[in-house]
Each structure stands twice: as C-alpha cells, then as structure tokens.
mmCIF file of C-alpha atoms and ligand atoms in Angstrom:
data_model
loop_
_atom_site.group_PDB
_atom_site.id
_atom_site.type_symbol
_atom_site.label_atom_id
_atom_site.label_comp_id
_atom_site.label_asym_id
_atom_site.label_seq_id
_atom_site.Cartn_x
_atom_site.Cartn_y
_atom_site.Cartn_z
ATOM 1 C CA MET Q 13 0.226 -0.610 -0.468
ATOM 2 C CA ALA Q 14 0.927 4.071 -1.219
ATOM 3 C CA LYS Q 15 1.114 5.965 1.739
ATOM 4 C CA LEU Q 16 -1.735 8.942 2.546
ATOM 5 C CA ILE Q 17 -0.793 10.748 4.834
ATOM 6 C CA GLU Q 18 2.743 11.370 7.510
ATOM 7 C CA LEU Q 19 2.632 13.139 10.216
ATOM 8 C CA ARG Q 20 6.221 13.317 12.654
ATOM 9 C CA ASN Q 21 5.993 14.760 16.410
ATOM 10 C CA VAL Q 22 2.838 17.353 15.340
ATOM 11 C CA TYR Q 23 2.429 19.538 18.079
ATOM 12 C CA LYS Q 24 -0.513 21.697 17.292
ATOM 13 C CA ILE Q 25 0.128 24.808 20.731
ATOM 14 C CA TYR Q 26 -3.066 27.209 20.618
ATOM 15 C CA SER Q 27 -2.269 30.315 21.626
ATOM 16 C CA GLU Q 28 1.198 30.085 21.851
ATOM 17 C CA GLY Q 29 2.766 31.784 24.848
ATOM 18 C CA LEU Q 30 0.186 33.512 26.175
ATOM 19 C CA GLU Q 31 -2.281 32.330 29.826
ATOM 20 C CA SER Q 32 -4.618 30.147 27.610
ATOM 21 C CA GLU Q 33 -2.460 28.468 26.092
ATOM 22 C CA VAL Q 34 -3.455 25.082 24.828
ATOM 23 C CA ARG Q 35 -1.183 21.851 24.107
ATOM 24 C CA ALA Q 36 -3.860 20.132 20.897
ATOM 25 C CA LEU Q 37 -1.344 17.781 19.734
ATOM 26 C CA ASP Q 38 1.433 16.660 21.567
ATOM 27 C CA GLY Q 39 4.065 14.821 19.375
ATOM 28 C CA VAL Q 40 2.226 13.061 17.695
ATOM 29 C CA SER Q 41 3.134 10.365 15.614
ATOM 30 C CA LEU Q 42 1.007 8.632 13.009
ATOM 31 C CA THR Q 43 0.693 7.582 8.933
ATOM 32 C CA ILE Q 44 -2.000 6.058 7.041
ATOM 33 C CA GLU Q 45 -2.239 4.220 4.037
ATOM 34 C CA LYS Q 46 -4.382 5.059 0.529
ATOM 35 C CA GLY Q 47 -7.290 3.020 0.806
ATOM 36 C CA GLU Q 48 -7.162 2.381 5.145
ATOM 37 C CA PHE Q 49 -10.352 3.203 6.862
ATOM 38 C CA VAL Q 50 -9.226 4.245 10.011
ATOM 39 C CA ALA Q 51 -11.577 5.651 13.279
ATOM 40 C CA ILE Q 52 -9.946 8.054 15.479
ATOM 41 C CA ILE Q 53 -11.515 8.364 18.919
ATOM 42 C CA GLY Q 54 -11.316 9.898 22.164
ATOM 43 C CA THR Q 55 -13.194 12.104 24.445
ATOM 44 C CA ASN Q 56 -14.626 16.065 23.865
ATOM 45 C CA GLY Q 57 -11.612 17.953 24.488
ATOM 46 C CA SER Q 58 -9.202 15.047 22.965
ATOM 47 C CA GLY Q 59 -7.808 16.998 20.081
ATOM 48 C CA LYS Q 60 -9.561 15.407 17.901
ATOM 49 C CA SER Q 61 -11.230 18.052 15.038
ATOM 50 C CA THR Q 62 -7.654 19.657 15.698
ATOM 51 C CA LEU Q 63 -5.928 16.521 14.092
ATOM 52 C CA ALA Q 64 -8.635 16.497 10.778
ATOM 53 C CA LYS Q 65 -7.976 20.252 10.349
ATOM 54 C CA HIS Q 66 -4.876 18.890 9.259
ATOM 55 C CA PHE Q 67 -5.340 16.669 7.017
ATOM 56 C CA ASN Q 68 -6.981 19.263 4.433
ATOM 57 C CA VAL Q 69 -4.941 22.189 6.026
ATOM 58 C CA LEU Q 70 -7.224 23.924 7.719
ATOM 59 C CA LEU Q 71 -4.511 23.187 10.083
ATOM 60 C CA THR Q 72 -0.734 23.606 9.842
ATOM 61 C CA PRO Q 73 1.424 22.102 13.080
ATOM 62 C CA THR Q 74 3.443 24.224 15.058
ATOM 63 C CA SER Q 75 6.558 22.527 14.869
ATOM 64 C CA GLY Q 76 6.641 18.568 13.614
ATOM 65 C CA THR Q 77 6.378 17.771 10.531
ATOM 66 C CA PHE Q 78 2.428 16.990 8.164
ATOM 67 C CA GLU Q 79 2.956 15.354 4.918
ATOM 68 C CA VAL Q 80 0.017 14.772 3.093
ATOM 69 C CA CYS Q 81 0.711 12.420 -1.061
ATOM 70 C CA GLY Q 82 4.562 13.273 0.106
ATOM 71 C CA MET Q 83 3.265 16.842 -0.053
ATOM 72 C CA ARG Q 84 3.980 19.257 3.028
ATOM 73 C CA THR Q 85 0.729 20.796 4.599
ATOM 74 C CA ASP Q 86 2.992 23.783 5.809
ATOM 75 C CA ASP Q 87 4.318 25.034 2.183
ATOM 76 C CA PRO Q 88 1.368 26.999 0.484
ATOM 77 C CA ASP Q 89 2.008 26.714 -2.681
ATOM 78 C CA ASN Q 90 0.658 22.731 -0.750
ATOM 79 C CA ILE Q 91 -2.365 23.596 0.547
ATOM 80 C CA TRP Q 92 -5.600 23.643 -3.063
ATOM 81 C CA LYS Q 93 -2.987 20.576 -4.609
ATOM 82 C CA ILE Q 94 -4.071 18.744 -0.587
ATOM 83 C CA ARG Q 95 -6.886 19.958 -0.535
ATOM 84 C CA GLN Q 96 -7.766 17.863 -3.923
ATOM 85 C CA HIS Q 97 -7.784 14.606 -2.318
ATOM 86 C CA VAL Q 98 -8.345 15.512 0.753
ATOM 87 C CA GLY Q 99 -12.588 16.983 1.291
ATOM 88 C CA MET Q 100 -13.258 17.109 4.307
ATOM 89 C CA VAL Q 101 -17.299 16.482 6.294
ATOM 90 C CA PHE Q 102 -18.031 18.261 9.578
ATOM 91 C CA GLN Q 103 -21.007 17.669 12.222
ATOM 92 C CA ASN Q 104 -23.545 20.005 11.285
ATOM 93 C CA PRO Q 105 -25.011 18.686 7.749
ATOM 94 C CA ASP Q 106 -26.991 22.519 7.833
ATOM 95 C CA ASN Q 107 -23.656 24.833 8.026
ATOM 96 C CA GLN Q 108 -22.144 22.432 4.224
ATOM 97 C CA ILE Q 109 -24.796 22.940 1.874
ATOM 98 C CA VAL Q 110 -23.872 26.050 0.054
ATOM 99 C CA ALA Q 111 -26.348 26.568 -2.639
ATOM 100 C CA ALA Q 112 -30.214 26.089 -3.602
ATOM 101 C CA VAL Q 113 -30.600 23.031 -5.566
ATOM 102 C CA VAL Q 114 -28.315 19.911 -4.618
ATOM 103 C CA GLU Q 115 -27.024 19.061 -7.547
ATOM 104 C CA GLU Q 116 -25.167 22.731 -7.774
ATOM 105 C CA ASP Q 117 -24.402 21.595 -4.133
ATOM 106 C CA VAL Q 118 -22.045 19.159 -5.871
ATOM 107 C CA ALA Q 119 -20.936 21.069 -8.598
ATOM 108 C CA PHE Q 120 -19.858 23.780 -6.560
ATOM 109 C CA GLY Q 121 -16.067 22.382 -5.689
ATOM 110 C CA PRO Q 122 -14.998 21.991 -9.779
ATOM 111 C CA GLU Q 123 -16.879 25.126 -10.201
ATOM 112 C CA ASN Q 124 -14.223 26.871 -8.151
ATOM 113 C CA LEU Q 125 -11.398 24.495 -10.116
ATOM 114 C CA GLY Q 126 -12.781 25.789 -13.072
ATOM 115 C CA VAL Q 127 -13.398 22.351 -14.622
ATOM 116 C CA PRO Q 128 -15.029 22.564 -18.040
ATOM 117 C CA SER Q 129 -19.066 22.434 -17.954
ATOM 118 C CA ASP Q 130 -19.870 19.222 -19.576
ATOM 119 C CA GLU Q 131 -16.942 17.516 -17.206
ATOM 120 C CA ILE Q 132 -19.158 19.142 -13.877
ATOM 121 C CA LYS Q 133 -22.648 17.267 -14.752
ATOM 122 C CA THR Q 134 -20.808 13.526 -15.634
ATOM 123 C CA ARG Q 135 -19.332 14.611 -11.822
ATOM 124 C CA VAL Q 136 -21.588 15.487 -9.990
ATOM 125 C CA SER Q 137 -24.176 12.575 -11.336
ATOM 126 C CA ASP Q 138 -21.721 9.518 -11.296
ATOM 127 C CA ALA Q 139 -21.289 11.534 -6.778
ATOM 128 C CA LEU Q 140 -24.188 11.514 -6.863
ATOM 129 C CA ARG Q 141 -24.738 8.048 -8.027
ATOM 130 C CA ARG Q 142 -22.520 7.117 -5.422
ATOM 131 C CA VAL Q 143 -23.643 8.632 -2.498
ATOM 132 C CA ASN Q 144 -27.059 6.974 -3.971
ATOM 133 C CA MET Q 145 -29.124 10.639 -4.523
ATOM 134 C CA THR Q 146 -29.550 11.059 -7.857
ATOM 135 C CA ILE Q 147 -33.245 11.002 -7.394
ATOM 136 C CA TYR Q 148 -32.642 13.955 -5.340
ATOM 137 C CA ALA Q 149 -29.996 15.965 -7.983
ATOM 138 C CA LYS Q 150 -33.204 18.545 -7.633
ATOM 139 C CA HIS Q 151 -34.545 18.654 -4.845
ATOM 140 C CA GLY Q 152 -34.217 21.727 -2.543
ATOM 141 C CA PRO Q 153 -31.522 20.925 -0.117
ATOM 142 C CA HIS Q 154 -33.623 22.175 3.458
ATOM 143 C CA LEU Q 155 -35.987 19.529 2.963
ATOM 144 C CA LEU Q 156 -33.257 16.920 3.180
ATOM 145 C CA SER Q 157 -33.645 14.957 6.169
ATOM 146 C CA GLY Q 158 -29.747 14.834 7.959
ATOM 147 C CA GLY Q 159 -28.880 11.707 6.123
ATOM 148 C CA GLN Q 160 -29.488 12.786 3.288
ATOM 149 C CA LYS Q 161 -27.746 16.149 4.337
ATOM 150 C CA GLN Q 162 -24.599 14.656 4.832
ATOM 151 C CA ARG Q 163 -24.616 12.558 1.408
ATOM 152 C CA VAL Q 164 -24.631 15.762 0.016
ATOM 153 C CA ALA Q 165 -21.544 17.064 1.166
ATOM 154 C CA ILE Q 166 -19.816 13.540 0.173
ATOM 155 C CA ALA Q 167 -21.273 13.554 -2.694
ATOM 156 C CA GLY Q 168 -19.124 17.787 -3.071
ATOM 157 C CA ILE Q 169 -16.300 16.448 -2.260
ATOM 158 C CA LEU Q 170 -15.901 12.615 -4.951
ATOM 159 C CA ALA Q 171 -16.528 15.801 -7.514
ATOM 160 C CA MET Q 172 -13.791 17.069 -7.018
ATOM 161 C CA GLN Q 173 -12.412 14.020 -7.380
ATOM 162 C CA CYS Q 174 -10.794 13.660 -3.863
ATOM 163 C CA ASP Q 175 -9.277 9.678 -2.668
ATOM 164 C CA CYS Q 176 -9.797 11.452 1.144
ATOM 165 C CA ILE Q 177 -12.205 12.309 3.156
ATOM 166 C CA VAL Q 178 -11.986 12.960 6.329
ATOM 167 C CA LEU Q 179 -15.517 12.527 8.701
ATOM 168 C CA ASP Q 180 -15.327 14.510 11.600
ATOM 169 C CA GLU Q 181 -18.333 13.259 14.104
ATOM 170 C CA PRO Q 182 -20.394 13.319 10.795
ATOM 171 C CA THR Q 183 -24.063 11.628 12.822
ATOM 172 C CA ALA Q 184 -23.698 13.230 15.738
ATOM 173 C CA MET Q 185 -26.669 14.594 14.924
ATOM 174 C CA LEU Q 186 -28.446 12.492 12.914
ATOM 175 C CA ASP Q 187 -30.984 9.991 14.311
ATOM 176 C CA PRO Q 188 -29.832 6.276 13.358
ATOM 177 C CA VAL Q 189 -31.748 5.823 10.362
ATOM 178 C CA GLY Q 190 -29.362 8.788 8.936
ATOM 179 C CA ARG Q 191 -26.486 7.279 10.828
ATOM 180 C CA LYS Q 192 -26.626 4.029 9.196
ATOM 181 C CA GLU Q 193 -27.358 5.733 5.873
ATOM 182 C CA VAL Q 194 -23.882 7.760 6.229
ATOM 183 C CA MET Q 195 -22.016 4.573 7.466
ATOM 184 C CA ASP Q 196 -22.618 2.710 3.917
ATOM 185 C CA THR Q 197 -22.326 5.131 2.054
ATOM 186 C CA LEU Q 198 -18.860 5.462 4.769
ATOM 187 C CA HIS Q 199 -18.523 1.226 3.695
ATOM 188 C CA GLN Q 200 -19.448 1.263 -0.291
ATOM 189 C CA LEU Q 201 -16.672 4.143 -1.396
ATOM 190 C CA HIS Q 202 -13.869 2.593 0.831
ATOM 191 C CA ASP Q 203 -15.003 -0.908 -1.371
ATOM 192 C CA GLU Q 204 -14.381 1.471 -4.395
ATOM 193 C CA GLY Q 205 -10.807 2.496 -3.472
ATOM 194 C CA ILE Q 206 -11.284 6.300 -1.243
ATOM 195 C CA THR Q 207 -9.325 6.183 2.093
ATOM 196 C CA ILE Q 208 -11.988 7.783 5.417
ATOM 197 C CA ILE Q 209 -10.604 9.416 7.453
ATOM 198 C CA ILE Q 210 -14.006 9.125 10.505
ATOM 199 C CA ILE Q 211 -13.655 10.454 13.933
ATOM 200 C CA THR Q 212 -16.135 9.055 15.650
ATOM 201 C CA HIS Q 213 -17.942 8.516 19.416
ATOM 202 C CA PHE Q 214 -19.969 6.198 18.555
ATOM 203 C CA MET Q 215 -17.913 3.018 19.171
ATOM 204 C CA GLU Q 216 -20.827 0.774 17.218
ATOM 205 C CA GLU Q 217 -19.080 3.233 14.317
ATOM 206 C CA ALA Q 218 -15.576 2.649 15.187
ATOM 207 C CA VAL Q 219 -15.791 -1.099 15.417
ATOM 208 C CA GLN Q 220 -17.088 -0.788 11.393
ATOM 209 C CA ALA Q 221 -12.873 0.693 10.713
ATOM 210 C CA ASP Q 222 -10.346 -1.472 9.985
ATOM 211 C CA ARG Q 223 -8.296 0.241 12.016
ATOM 212 C CA VAL Q 224 -8.868 2.928 15.521
ATOM 213 C CA VAL Q 225 -6.704 5.208 16.318
ATOM 214 C CA VAL Q 226 -7.142 5.949 19.785
ATOM 215 C CA VAL Q 227 -6.838 10.589 21.480
ATOM 216 C CA ASP Q 228 -6.380 11.227 24.912
ATOM 217 C CA ARG Q 229 -5.009 13.949 26.173
ATOM 218 C CA ALA Q 230 -3.985 16.181 22.928
ATOM 219 C CA GLU Q 231 -1.730 12.114 23.263
ATOM 220 C CA LEU Q 232 -1.693 9.573 20.612
ATOM 221 C CA LYS Q 233 -2.315 6.606 22.439
ATOM 222 C CA MET Q 234 -3.954 2.946 20.969
ATOM 223 C CA ASP Q 235 -3.813 2.383 16.880
ATOM 224 C CA GLY Q 236 -4.529 -0.517 15.656
ATOM 225 C CA ALA Q 237 -7.639 -2.911 14.428
ATOM 226 C CA PRO Q 238 -10.640 -2.990 16.321
ATOM 227 C CA ARG Q 239 -10.442 -6.326 18.109
ATOM 228 C CA ASP Q 240 -6.588 -5.648 19.499
ATOM 229 C CA VAL Q 241 -8.546 -1.693 20.764
ATOM 230 C CA PHE Q 242 -11.915 -2.958 21.585
ATOM 231 C CA THR Q 243 -11.106 -5.363 23.939
ATOM 232 C CA HIS Q 244 -8.228 -3.067 26.357
ATOM 233 C CA VAL Q 245 -11.926 -2.260 27.837
ATOM 234 C CA LYS Q 246 -10.517 -1.149 31.385
ATOM 235 C CA GLU Q 247 -7.804 1.046 29.676
ATOM 236 C CA LEU Q 248 -10.628 2.527 27.333
ATOM 237 C CA LYS Q 249 -12.695 3.564 30.278
ATOM 238 C CA ALA Q 250 -9.719 4.445 31.806
ATOM 239 C CA MET Q 251 -9.265 7.268 29.501
ATOM 240 C CA GLY Q 252 -13.287 7.979 29.811
ATOM 241 C CA LEU Q 253 -14.386 5.954 26.255
ATOM 242 C CA ASP Q 254 -16.969 3.554 26.609
ATOM 243 C CA VAL Q 255 -16.600 0.747 24.143
ATOM 244 C CA PRO Q 256 -18.883 -1.335 21.481
ATOM 245 C CA VAL Q 257 -21.485 -2.795 24.260
ATOM 246 C CA ALA Q 258 -20.353 -6.375 23.247
ATOM 247 C CA ALA Q 259 -17.396 -6.296 24.569
ATOM 248 C CA GLU Q 260 -18.959 -4.547 27.426
ATOM 249 C CA LEU Q 261 -21.252 -7.473 28.623
ATOM 250 C CA ALA Q 262 -18.586 -9.612 27.688
ATOM 251 C CA GLU Q 263 -15.586 -7.778 29.817
ATOM 252 C CA ARG Q 264 -18.439 -8.293 32.912
ATOM 253 C CA LEU Q 265 -20.072 -11.566 31.935
ATOM 254 C CA ARG Q 266 -16.295 -13.394 32.222
ATOM 255 C CA GLN Q 267 -15.734 -10.988 35.444
ATOM 256 C CA LYS Q 268 -19.348 -13.432 36.764
ATOM 257 C CA GLY Q 269 -17.030 -15.620 36.238
ATOM 258 C CA LEU Q 270 -18.761 -16.801 32.553
ATOM 259 C CA ASP Q 271 -15.769 -18.817 30.744
ATOM 260 C CA LEU Q 272 -15.744 -16.519 27.052
ATOM 261 C CA PRO Q 273 -13.427 -15.412 24.486
ATOM 262 C CA ASP Q 274 -11.000 -11.750 25.009
ATOM 263 C CA SER Q 275 -11.424 -11.354 21.747
ATOM 264 C CA ILE Q 276 -15.614 -10.752 21.171
ATOM 265 C CA ILE Q 277 -16.673 -6.662 20.183
ATOM 266 C CA THR Q 278 -19.928 -7.212 18.490
ATOM 267 C CA GLU Q 279 -23.032 -8.665 19.673
ATOM 268 C CA GLU Q 280 -23.127 -11.262 16.295
ATOM 269 C CA GLU Q 281 -20.027 -12.865 18.588
ATOM 270 C CA LEU Q 282 -21.129 -12.481 21.536
ATOM 271 C CA GLY Q 283 -24.504 -14.056 20.943
ATOM 272 C CA ASP Q 284 -22.375 -17.130 19.610
ATOM 273 C CA ALA Q 285 -20.000 -17.597 21.562
ATOM 274 C CA LEU Q 286 -22.684 -17.566 24.414
ATOM 275 C CA CYS Q 287 -24.768 -19.928 22.906
ATOM 276 C CA GLN Q 288 -21.599 -22.322 22.944
ATOM 277 C CA LEU Q 289 -20.965 -22.528 26.252
ATOM 278 C CA SER Q 290 -24.852 -24.063 26.450
HETATM 279 P P1 LIG W 260 -11.530 17.355 20.273
HETATM 280 O O1 LIG W 260 -12.628 17.322 18.931
HETATM 281 O O2 LIG W 260 -11.350 15.844 20.789
HETATM 282 O O3 LIG W 260 -13.585 17.693 20.559
HETATM 283 P P2 LIG W 260 -10.466 19.724 20.225
HETATM 284 O O4 LIG W 260 -9.171 19.569 18.900
HETATM 285 O O5 LIG W 260 -12.161 20.568 19.351
HETATM 286 O O6 LIG W 260 -10.628 18.468 20.693
HETATM 287 O O7 LIG W 260 -9.861 20.684 20.840
HETATM 288 C C1 LIG W 260 -9.218 19.708 21.860
HETATM 289 C C2 LIG W 260 -7.866 21.559 23.078
HETATM 290 O O8 LIG W 260 -7.993 22.474 21.378
HETATM 291 C C3 LIG W 260 -9.812 22.194 23.840
HETATM 292 O O9 LIG W 260 -8.810 22.075 25.151
HETATM 293 C C4 LIG W 260 -10.143 23.256 22.909
HETATM 294 O O10 LIG W 260 -10.297 24.339 24.097
HETATM 295 C C5 LIG W 260 -8.789 23.616 22.986
HETATM 296 N N1 LIG W 260 -8.781 24.496 21.428
HETATM 297 C C6 LIG W 260 -9.894 23.779 19.775
HETATM 298 N N2 LIG W 260 -9.798 24.844 19.147
HETATM 299 C C7 LIG W 260 -8.778 26.211 19.554
HETATM 300 C C8 LIG W 260 -9.065 27.320 19.659
HETATM 301 N N3 LIG W 260 -9.476 27.884 18.232
HETATM 302 N N4 LIG W 260 -8.113 28.329 19.846
HETATM 303 C C9 LIG W 260 -7.775 27.836 21.623
HETATM 304 N N5 LIG W 260 -8.211 26.632 22.083
HETATM 305 C C10 LIG W 260 -9.044 25.857 20.492
HETATM 306 MG MG1 LIG W 261 -14.105 17.636 17.649
#
C-alpha cells in the first residue's frame, strides 16, 4: 500500500505564550495508507478536531511535519493540491450546503476549480449516484434529512475527485436511520478505493473500521485493529471512553465467571460465544 498521510512528531499549540495556551496535539506521529478505513476516537477536548483540520490544511502544525501525498502542509503552494486529495465533512449537516438545489451544491467545488461544464455534469451525476442521492438531484437541500444532507456533502467531495474523505463526527446530529445511511455510504466508497478517516463517538461505528486510533489528552494512545483496541476495556474506560456494548457485556460476564473469549467486540460474536457455552 502507498502512504497517503504521514505525521512526524506533530505539536499544535493554540494561543502559544499566552496564559490561555492549550497544547491540543502533543507529539503525534501517525501514518495512514491509501485505501484504509480509520476511525479516530477520544473524549471531548482530546484533540480530534484539531487533528482532523490538519488533514486538509485548515490548520498547520506548530512544530513537526505533516505530509499528504508526499506534500508538506506547511508549504502554501501545496494547500490547493492537497485539498484536491482530501475533503472534509463536518458534524452539522446544515452548515455545509451552499446552493439552493442539490446538484448545484455538488457542482460548487468543481466549478471553483474551473472544470469545464460538460465534465461538471458528468462528475455531479456520478457523485450523486455513488452516494445514492440521484433522485434528489433537483431537490432543495433544506427538505432533506440530516443523513441525506451529509451524503450530499460527501458527493461534493467526490465531485472534486478527492481520494480521501475526513469526517469529523458526521453522524453526531443524525437519527439512527441517518447514521446507518452515512456509514453504509462510507463503506461503499471504501470498497471503491476511497480512503476514509472518521472521527466518531459511536463505538459501534468505530468497530466497523479497519483500524482504530485512540487520542487522549492530545496524545495518540492506541492504534490497531478494532479487536486489538476494544478488548482493552479497562484502559479505554480509564480514559473516559465507551467500548462497544458487546465488549462491555462480555467483560462483565467474564467477571461473573463465564468462560468467554477475550476477542468479543460485536453482538454477533457475543451471541455465538454464549450459544457455545450452553
Ligand atoms: P475534540 O475534537 O477532541 O473535542 P479539539 O481539537 O476541538 O478536541 O480541542 C482540543 C483542545 O484544544 C481543547 O482543549 C480545546 O478547548 C482547544 N481548542 C480547540 N480549538 C481551539 C482554538 N481555535 N483556540 C484555542 N483553543 C482551542
Ligand atoms: Mg471535535
């Protein structure tokens, strides 16, 4: 696999030198390969959004190096090239829509890049198809559900032909149906080869990733497959984090003396393990 993102010893300090100084990233090193599906978890204020904003150069490090596709983010010449690789989706679906019609909204990015109008049409219809929103192309975005709005935001990034999407708690304001729509879309795009980096406080979403990165008080504390991370129930709880319901329940049942494997993180696995007992 090819390297997409590489951070070496990144520090981000807000209000440096002032009394209100905050160290939001404290020596973070991390490599993300093309095609990965990474979930970033951590309690409020741990530095997740600060990290996310570095991926498409909304922020640059106070020190250390941050590279996207081999381009350093602190070189101003690289900003627009990097933003053609990495797109961002934020938490609030209503703050991201700029046009009065869905297809115009999706066209906004490529229009700003000066893409010819024929090609924009192709890109927009392709992007809407990939997020399963074709039938809403002519709709007003204000009539859409939160999950549909987030998928329009994702389509806007696809229309820019980005190969990486970073989403900062994209499902936090959605109902369970909207959350599932967005997660299903992300998995489908991942299958198509798009790199997905999602920040979430829903552990059931993080379990679906290939890799889970845990941020705690500005530092990267764990990094591994969901099964490696979520079986550390005690350590995660000590950081104030939840674990998937199945991992938690399995841990409690183990404490009660049930002989369950340490590897359980999904409800299906817990169900299977309980059936084997009886
Ligand atoms: P998270 O997304 O994990 O909740 P953030 O990255 O938003 O964490 O914040 C990390 C820390 O940096 C917090 O202490 C927060 O108050 C602080 N912070 C975030 N943005 C700014 C800013 N623009 N100016 C000063 N402090 C900030
Ligand atoms: Mg945040």
